[in-house]
XYZ file of C-alpha atoms in Angstrom:
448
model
C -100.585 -126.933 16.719
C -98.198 -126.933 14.299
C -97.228 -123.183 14.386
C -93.613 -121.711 14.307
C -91.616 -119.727 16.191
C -88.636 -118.388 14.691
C -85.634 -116.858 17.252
C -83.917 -115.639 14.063
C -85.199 -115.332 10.516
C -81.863 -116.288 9.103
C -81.259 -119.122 11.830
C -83.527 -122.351 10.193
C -82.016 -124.578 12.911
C -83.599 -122.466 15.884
C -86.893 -123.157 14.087
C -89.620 -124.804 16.846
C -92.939 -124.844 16.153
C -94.802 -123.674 18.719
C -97.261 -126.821 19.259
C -93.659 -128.473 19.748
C -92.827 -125.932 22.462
C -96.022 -125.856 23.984
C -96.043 -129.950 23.931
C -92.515 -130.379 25.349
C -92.771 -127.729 28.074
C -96.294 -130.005 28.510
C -94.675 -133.085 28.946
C -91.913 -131.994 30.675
C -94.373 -131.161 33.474
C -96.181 -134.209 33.374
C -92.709 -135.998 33.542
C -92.385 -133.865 36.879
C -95.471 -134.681 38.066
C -94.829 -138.336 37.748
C -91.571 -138.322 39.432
C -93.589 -136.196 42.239
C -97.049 -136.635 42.096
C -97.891 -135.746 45.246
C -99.787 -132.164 46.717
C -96.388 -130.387 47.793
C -98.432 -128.277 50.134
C -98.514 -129.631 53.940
C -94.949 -129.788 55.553
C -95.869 -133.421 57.692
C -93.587 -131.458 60.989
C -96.649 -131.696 62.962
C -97.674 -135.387 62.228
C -94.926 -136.555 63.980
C -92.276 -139.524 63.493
C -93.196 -141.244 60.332
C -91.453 -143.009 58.133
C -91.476 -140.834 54.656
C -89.755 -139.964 51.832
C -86.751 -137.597 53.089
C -84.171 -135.493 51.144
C -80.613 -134.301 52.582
C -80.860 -130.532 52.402
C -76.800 -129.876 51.607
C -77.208 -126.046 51.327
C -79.030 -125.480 54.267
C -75.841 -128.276 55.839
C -73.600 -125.804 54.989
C -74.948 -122.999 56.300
C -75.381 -124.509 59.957
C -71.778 -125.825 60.956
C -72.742 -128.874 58.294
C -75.444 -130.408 60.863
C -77.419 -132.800 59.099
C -80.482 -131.793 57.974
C -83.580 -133.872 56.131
C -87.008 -132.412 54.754
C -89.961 -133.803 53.860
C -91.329 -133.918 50.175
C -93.374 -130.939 50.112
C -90.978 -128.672 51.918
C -88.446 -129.930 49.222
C -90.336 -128.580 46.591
C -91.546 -125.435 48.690
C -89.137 -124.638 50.502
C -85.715 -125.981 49.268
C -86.108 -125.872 45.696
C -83.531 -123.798 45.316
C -80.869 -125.324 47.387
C -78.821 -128.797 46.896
C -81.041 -131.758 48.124
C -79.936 -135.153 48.202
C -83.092 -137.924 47.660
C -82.876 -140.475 50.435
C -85.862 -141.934 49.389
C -87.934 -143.349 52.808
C -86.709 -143.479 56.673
C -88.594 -144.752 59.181
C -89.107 -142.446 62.560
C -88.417 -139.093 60.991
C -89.973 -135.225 61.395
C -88.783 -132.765 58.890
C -86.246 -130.419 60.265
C -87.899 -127.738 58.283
C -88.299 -124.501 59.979
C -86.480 -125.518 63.088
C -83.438 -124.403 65.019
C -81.084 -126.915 62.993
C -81.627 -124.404 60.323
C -81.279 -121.190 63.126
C -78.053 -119.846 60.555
C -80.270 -120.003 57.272
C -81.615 -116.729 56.028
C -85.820 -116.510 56.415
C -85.530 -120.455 57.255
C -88.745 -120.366 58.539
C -90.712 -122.751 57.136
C -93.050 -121.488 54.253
C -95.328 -124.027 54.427
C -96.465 -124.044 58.406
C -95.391 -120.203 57.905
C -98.899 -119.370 56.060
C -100.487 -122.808 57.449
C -102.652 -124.802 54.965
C -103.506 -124.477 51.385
C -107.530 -122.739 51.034
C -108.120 -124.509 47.472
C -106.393 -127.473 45.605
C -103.813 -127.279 43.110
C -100.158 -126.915 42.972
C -99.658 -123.137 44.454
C -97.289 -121.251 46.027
C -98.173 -121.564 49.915
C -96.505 -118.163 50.494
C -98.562 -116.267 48.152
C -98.115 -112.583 48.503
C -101.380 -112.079 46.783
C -103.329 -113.665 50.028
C -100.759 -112.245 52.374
C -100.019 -108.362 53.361
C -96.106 -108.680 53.614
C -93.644 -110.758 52.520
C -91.209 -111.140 56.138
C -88.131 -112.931 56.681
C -88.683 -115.327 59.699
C -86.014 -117.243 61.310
C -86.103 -120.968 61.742
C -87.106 -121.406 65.247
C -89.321 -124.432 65.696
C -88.237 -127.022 68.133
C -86.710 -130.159 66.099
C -87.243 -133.788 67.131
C -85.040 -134.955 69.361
C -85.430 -138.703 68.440
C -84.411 -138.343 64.560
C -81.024 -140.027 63.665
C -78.965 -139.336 61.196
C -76.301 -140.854 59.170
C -73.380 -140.309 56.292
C -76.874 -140.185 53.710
C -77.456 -136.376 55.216
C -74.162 -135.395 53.665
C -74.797 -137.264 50.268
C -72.948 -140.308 51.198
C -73.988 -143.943 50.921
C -72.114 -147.229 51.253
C -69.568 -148.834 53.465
C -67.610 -147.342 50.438
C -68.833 -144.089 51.957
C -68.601 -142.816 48.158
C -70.887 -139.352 47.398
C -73.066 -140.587 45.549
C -73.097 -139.344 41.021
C -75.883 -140.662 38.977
C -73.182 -139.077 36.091
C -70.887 -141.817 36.931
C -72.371 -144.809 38.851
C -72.336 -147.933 37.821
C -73.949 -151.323 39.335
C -77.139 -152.103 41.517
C -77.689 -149.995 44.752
C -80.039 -151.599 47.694
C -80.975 -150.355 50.763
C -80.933 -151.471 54.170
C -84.523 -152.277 55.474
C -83.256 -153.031 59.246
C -81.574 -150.199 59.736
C -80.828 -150.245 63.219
C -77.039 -149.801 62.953
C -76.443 -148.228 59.290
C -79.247 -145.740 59.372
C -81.603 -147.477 56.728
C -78.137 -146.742 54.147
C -77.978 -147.677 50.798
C -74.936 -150.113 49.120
C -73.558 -151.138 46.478
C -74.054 -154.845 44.968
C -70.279 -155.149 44.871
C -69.671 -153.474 48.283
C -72.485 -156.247 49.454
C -69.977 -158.843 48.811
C -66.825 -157.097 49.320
C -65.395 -155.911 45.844
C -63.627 -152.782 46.239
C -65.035 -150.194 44.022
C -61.872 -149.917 41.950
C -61.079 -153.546 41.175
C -64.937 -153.818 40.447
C -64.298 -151.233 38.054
C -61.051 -152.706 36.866
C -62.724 -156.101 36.647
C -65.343 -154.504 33.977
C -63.529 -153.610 31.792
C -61.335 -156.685 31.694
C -64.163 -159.450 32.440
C -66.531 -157.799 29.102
C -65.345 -158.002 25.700
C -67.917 -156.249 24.587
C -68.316 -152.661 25.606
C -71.630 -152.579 27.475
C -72.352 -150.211 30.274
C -74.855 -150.714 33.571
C -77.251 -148.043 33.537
C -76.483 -144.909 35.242
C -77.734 -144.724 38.434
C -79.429 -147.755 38.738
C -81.318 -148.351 41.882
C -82.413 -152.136 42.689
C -86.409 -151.905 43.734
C -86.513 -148.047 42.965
C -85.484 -146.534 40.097
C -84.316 -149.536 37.263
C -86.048 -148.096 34.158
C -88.121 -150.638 31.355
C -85.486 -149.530 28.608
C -82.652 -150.701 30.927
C -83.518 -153.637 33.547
C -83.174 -156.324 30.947
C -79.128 -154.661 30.030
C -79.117 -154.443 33.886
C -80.017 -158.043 34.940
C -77.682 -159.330 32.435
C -74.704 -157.552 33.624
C -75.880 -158.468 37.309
C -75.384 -162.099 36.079
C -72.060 -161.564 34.258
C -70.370 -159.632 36.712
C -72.093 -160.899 40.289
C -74.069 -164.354 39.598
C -74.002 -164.749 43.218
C -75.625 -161.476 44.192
C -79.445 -163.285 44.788
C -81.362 -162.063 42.124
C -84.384 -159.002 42.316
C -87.354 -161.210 42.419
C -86.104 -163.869 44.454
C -86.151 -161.977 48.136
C -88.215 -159.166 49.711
C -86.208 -157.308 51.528
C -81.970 -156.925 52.242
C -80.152 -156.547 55.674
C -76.530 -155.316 55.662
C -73.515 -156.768 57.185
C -73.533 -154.213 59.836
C -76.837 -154.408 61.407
C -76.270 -158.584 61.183
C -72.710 -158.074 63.185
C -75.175 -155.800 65.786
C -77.544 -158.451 66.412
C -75.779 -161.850 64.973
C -76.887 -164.532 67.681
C -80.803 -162.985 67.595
C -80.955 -163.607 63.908
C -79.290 -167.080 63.887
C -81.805 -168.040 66.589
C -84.482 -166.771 64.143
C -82.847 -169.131 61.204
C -82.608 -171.743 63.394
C -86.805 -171.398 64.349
C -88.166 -170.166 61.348
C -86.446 -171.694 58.547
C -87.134 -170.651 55.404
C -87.807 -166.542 56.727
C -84.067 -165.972 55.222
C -83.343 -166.698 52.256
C -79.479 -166.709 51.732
C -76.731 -165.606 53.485
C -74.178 -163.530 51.462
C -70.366 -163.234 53.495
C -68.716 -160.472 52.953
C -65.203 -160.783 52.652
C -62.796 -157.669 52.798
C -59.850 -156.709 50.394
C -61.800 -159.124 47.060
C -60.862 -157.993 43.933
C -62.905 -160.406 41.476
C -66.256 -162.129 41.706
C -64.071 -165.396 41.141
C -61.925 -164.184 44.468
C -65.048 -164.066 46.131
C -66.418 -167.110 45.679
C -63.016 -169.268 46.255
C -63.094 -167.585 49.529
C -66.609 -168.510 50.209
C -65.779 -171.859 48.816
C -62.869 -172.153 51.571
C -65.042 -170.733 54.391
C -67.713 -173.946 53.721
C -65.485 -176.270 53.592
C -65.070 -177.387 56.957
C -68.945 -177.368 56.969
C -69.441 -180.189 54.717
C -67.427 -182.591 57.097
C -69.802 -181.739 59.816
C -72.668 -181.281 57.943
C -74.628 -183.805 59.886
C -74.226 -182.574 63.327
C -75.428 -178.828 61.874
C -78.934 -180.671 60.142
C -79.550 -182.396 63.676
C -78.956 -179.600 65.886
C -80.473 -177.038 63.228
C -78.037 -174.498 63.366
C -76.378 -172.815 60.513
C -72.953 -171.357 62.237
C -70.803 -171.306 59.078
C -71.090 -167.495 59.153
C -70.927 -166.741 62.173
C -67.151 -165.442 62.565
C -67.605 -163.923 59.229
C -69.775 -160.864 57.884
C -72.553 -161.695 55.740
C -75.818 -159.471 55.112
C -79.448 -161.527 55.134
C -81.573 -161.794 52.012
C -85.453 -162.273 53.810
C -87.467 -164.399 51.800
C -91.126 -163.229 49.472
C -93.432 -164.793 52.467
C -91.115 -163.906 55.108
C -93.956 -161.697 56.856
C -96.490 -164.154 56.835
C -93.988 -166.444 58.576
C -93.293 -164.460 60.934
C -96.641 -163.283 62.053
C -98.136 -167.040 61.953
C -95.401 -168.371 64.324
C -93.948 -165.600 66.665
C -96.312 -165.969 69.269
C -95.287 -169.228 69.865
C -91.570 -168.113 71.192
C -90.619 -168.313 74.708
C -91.699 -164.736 75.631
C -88.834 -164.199 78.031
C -86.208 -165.250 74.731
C -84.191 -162.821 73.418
C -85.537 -163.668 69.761
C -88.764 -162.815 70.581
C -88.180 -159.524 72.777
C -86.043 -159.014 69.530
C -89.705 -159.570 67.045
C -91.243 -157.219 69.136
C -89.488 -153.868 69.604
C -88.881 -154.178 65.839
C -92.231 -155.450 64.916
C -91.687 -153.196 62.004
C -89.776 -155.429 60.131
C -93.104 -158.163 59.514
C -95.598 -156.108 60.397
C -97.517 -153.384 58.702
C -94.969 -150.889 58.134
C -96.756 -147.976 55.839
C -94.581 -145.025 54.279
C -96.599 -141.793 54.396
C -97.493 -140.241 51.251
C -99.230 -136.676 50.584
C -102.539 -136.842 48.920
C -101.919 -137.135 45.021
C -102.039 -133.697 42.928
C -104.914 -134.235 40.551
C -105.157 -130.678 39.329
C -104.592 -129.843 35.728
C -105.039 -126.701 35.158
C -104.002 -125.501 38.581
C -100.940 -127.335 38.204
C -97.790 -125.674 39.630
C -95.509 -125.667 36.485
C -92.144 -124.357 36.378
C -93.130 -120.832 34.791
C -95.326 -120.484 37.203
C -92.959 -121.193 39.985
C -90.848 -118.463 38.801
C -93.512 -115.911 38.926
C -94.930 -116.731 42.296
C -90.922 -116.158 43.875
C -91.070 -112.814 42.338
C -94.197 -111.712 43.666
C -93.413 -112.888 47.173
C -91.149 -110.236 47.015
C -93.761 -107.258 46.191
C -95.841 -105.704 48.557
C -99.771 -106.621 48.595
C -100.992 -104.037 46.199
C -98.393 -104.630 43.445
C -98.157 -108.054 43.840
C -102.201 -107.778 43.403
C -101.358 -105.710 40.073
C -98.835 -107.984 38.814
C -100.943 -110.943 39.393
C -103.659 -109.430 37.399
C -101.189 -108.078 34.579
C -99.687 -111.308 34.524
C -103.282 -113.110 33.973
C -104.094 -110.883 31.106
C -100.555 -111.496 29.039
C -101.702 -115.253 29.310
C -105.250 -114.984 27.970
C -103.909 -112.687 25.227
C -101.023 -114.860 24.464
C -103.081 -117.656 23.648
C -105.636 -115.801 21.954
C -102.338 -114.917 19.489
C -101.374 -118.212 19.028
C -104.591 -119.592 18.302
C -104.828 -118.908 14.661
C -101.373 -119.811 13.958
C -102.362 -123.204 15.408
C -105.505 -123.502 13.049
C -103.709 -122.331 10.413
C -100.090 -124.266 10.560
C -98.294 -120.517 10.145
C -95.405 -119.533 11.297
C -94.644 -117.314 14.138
C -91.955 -114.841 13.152
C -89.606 -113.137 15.860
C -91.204 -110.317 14.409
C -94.618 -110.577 15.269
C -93.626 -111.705 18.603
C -92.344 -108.516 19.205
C -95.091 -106.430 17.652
C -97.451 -108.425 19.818
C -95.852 -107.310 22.641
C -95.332 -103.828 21.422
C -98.793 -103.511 20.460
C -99.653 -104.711 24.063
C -97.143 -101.554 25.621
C -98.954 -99.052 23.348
C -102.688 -99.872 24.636
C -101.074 -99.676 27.776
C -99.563 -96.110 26.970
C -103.072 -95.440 25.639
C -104.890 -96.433 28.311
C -102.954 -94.604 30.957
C -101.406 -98.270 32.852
C-alpha cells in the first residue's frame, strides 16, 4: 500500500502513507511478539514452584505496605499491564503472587486469568471478556500465596551489591546474574561491582581511561539481552575497561561473592576434587577505584602463593582466596563433570550432601515457558487491547453490541482503504471524516 493519510492538508510533514502506518503498527506488534512470544493466557499459580520468568509488580508494592510482589508472564501482560513491572527475568522455586492476599489492598486484584479460568479457543484474547461473561465484578485478591517463595532487593527494582534501581536510560557496563542463588536471591551485578569498582570511579575511570568518546550499550545484559548491532562495541569496551572480567564464551554459568562467602569450604573441597568444574576465581576487593588498582591488589594477594606454590600442587588445594571474596566462574562442561564423578564422593561428606540438595546447579534445571502464540490473525495487538478494557466495563448486552459495531467499522475500514492501496492515492483528512460521517448517517437511517 502506498496510500496517504494526511492529518492536515497544509501540514506536508504529518504526511504517512497509510501502507507505512499499517506496516509500522505491523511490525511493531511482531517486535512485541518477539520480545513475548508466548500465549499470555494461563496464570502458572496452580502449577506450583517453578522456576519461570518473573516480573516485580511495583504498583501493586505500593499499594500493599510495599510487600514484595512477583507475577508470572501471562498475568504481566493480563493482569498488570497497566501497572509498573520490573523484568527479573527467571527464579527458580517461585508461584505467582497473582490474585492472592499479598495483593488483599489492590482494587479488583483478583486474578483475571484463574478469575474466568482457561482460554476456549487460541489466540491472544482478553481472558476477561465481557462478551462470554454476564458481569464485569470487582473481586478481591484472596488466594492463598506460597509460603516458600523468597524474595529479595529485585522485587523493589533493585539489583547489585551496589543496590542501584536499576535505568536502562542510563546504565552502562555488563550485568550477570547469579545462578546459585542461595544467599543473593538469584540477583543480578554489575561487571565492575563483580570485582569491586565502585560505580562512580568506574564511571570516572571512563571517561578518563577512553580518548575516544565511545559508549557501552544501554542496558546491556551479559547472556540476555546484548543486541547483534552492539556486542562487538560491547566486548571491546569489556576488554578496555575490565580485561580481567573472564570473557562471555569462556564459562557457563557465574556465582557471586556472597553465596561463595555462604558456602566457601564446600566449594574449595569441590575445586580441590573436580578440577577443572571452575574455571577462575575473581577476588573482590572493596573500596578499588581502577581496573589497574584491582589487579595490583590481586597481584599482592598471590604473592605469598608463589613461594609456596609447591606445597599447594601436592596437597591440591587452592587457599589463596580463601580470606578474601571472590565469585566462581563454572566452566562450559562443568555439568558433565559433575554428573560423571559425584557419585564417587564419600556420601557422608559435606561436598556431596552439598551436590545433592542443590542438584539443580548440574542437573537438568528447565525454566517453564507458556506454549508459543502462533496466531496471526487472532493476535492480541495493542488496539485491540484497548477495546477489550473498555468492554469489560459494559454490561453483557452492550458489550455484545459494541463488539459487533466494533467488527463492522473494521471490515468497512478496510474495504475504504483498499482502493487507495491499489491505486497509490492519497487519503485526505477529509475523506476520513466523510467516511465516518457517511457511516453515522446510515446509522441515523437505519434507526441504530
Amino acid at each position: 500500500m502506498s496510500e496517504k493519510i494526511v492529518q492536515s492538508s497544509n501540514d506536508e510533514a504529518a504526511t504517512l502513507t497509510a501502507v507505512d502506518y499499517i506496516q509500522n503498527q505491523e511490525e511493531l506488534e511482531k517486535e512485541a511478539r518477539e520480545l513475548m512470544p508466548y500465549d499470555p493466557n494461563e496464570c502458572t499459580y496452580e502449577m506450583g514452584e517453578l522456576r519461570q520468568p518473573l516480573f516485580a509488580c511495583l504498583t501493586c508494592s505500593a499499594e500493599n505496605e510495599n510487600q514484595p510482589i512477583g507475577v508470572c508472564y501471562s498475568c504481566s501482560i493480563q493482569c498488570h499491564s497497566q501497572h509498573e513491572l520490573v523484568e527479573l527475568f527467571t527464579k527458580r522455586s517461585f508461584v505467582c503472587d497473582c490474585g492472592t492476599t499479598r495483593m488483599k489492598n489492590t482494587k479488583d486484584g483478583a486474578c483475571k486469568l484463574r478469575r474466568h479460568g482457561k482460554k476456549e479457543s487460541s489466540g491472544r484474547k482478553l481472558s476477561n471478556s465481557s462478551a462470554t461473561h454476564s458481569t464485569y465484578l470487582e473481586l478481591a485478591a484472596e488466594d492463598i500465596p506460597s509460603s516458600s517463595n523468597t524474595y529479595n532487593q529485585n522485587y523493589h527494582g533493585r539489583f547489585c551489591g551496589c543496590k542501584q534501581v536499576y535505568n536502562p536510560l542510563e546504565e552502562t557496563g555488563h550485568m550477570i546474574q547469579c545462578y546459585f542463588g542461595f544467599t543473593c536471591g538469584e540477583d543480578w551485578y554489575h561487571d565492575r561491582c563483580v570485582m569491586g569498582i565502585t560505580f562512580a570511579d568506574e564511571k570516572a575511570n571512563q571517561k578518563h581511561g577512553n580518548s575516544q568518546e565511545e559508549s557501552v550499550p544501554d542496558g546491556t545484559n551479559i547472556k540476555t539481552d546484548i543486541s547483534k548491532a552492539q556486542s562487538e562495541s560491547a566486548d571491546i569496551d569489556s576488554i578496555e575497561k575490565l580485561q580481567y572480567f573472564p570473557k562471555l564464551e569462556t564459562f557457563d554459568e557465574f556465582i557471586c561473592w556472597r553465596c561463595v562467602t555462604s558456602f566457601k569450604d564446600v566449594f574449595e573441597d569441590l575445586d580441590k576434587h573436580f578440577p577443572g568444574v571452575i574455571l577462575s576465581k575473581l577476588p573482590r576487593f572493596s573500596n578499588t577505584s581502577t581496573v589497574e588498582d584491582w589487579y595490583a591488589k590481586r597481584e599482592k594477594l598471590l604473592e605469598p602463593c608463589f613461594k609456596k606454590i609447591k606445597i599447594e600442587e601436592s596437597s591440591g588445594k587452592l587457599g589463596e582466596f580463601h580470606n578474601q571474596e571472590y565469585s566462581l566462574f563454572l566452566s562450559n562442561d562443568f555439568r558433565f563433570k559433575l554428573i560423571d564423578n559425584y557419585e564417587s564422593l564419600d556420601h557422608e561428606s559435606k561436598l556431596y550432601k552439598f551436590l545433592l540438595n542443590n542438584s539443580f546447579l548440574f542437573k537438568d534445571d528447565p525454566i517453564f515457558k507458556p506454549p508459543e502464540d502462533d496466531s496471526e490473525e487472532d493476535c492480541y495487538s495493542s488496539s485491540n487491547a484497548g477495546t477489550g478494557r473498555a468492554l469489560e466495563t459494559l454490561p453483557r448486552d452492550k458489550a455484545i453490541e459494541s463488539i459487533q459495531a466494533y467488527d463492522k467499522i473494521k471490515s468497512k475500514l478496510k474495504d475504504f482503504f483498499k482502493p487507495f492501496a491499489e491505486q497509490g492515492k492519497v487519503v485526505t483528512e477529509e475523506e476520513v471524516r466523510n467516511f465516518f460521517g457517511h457511516i453515522d448517517d446510515k446509522n441515523n437511517d437505519s434507526g441504530q
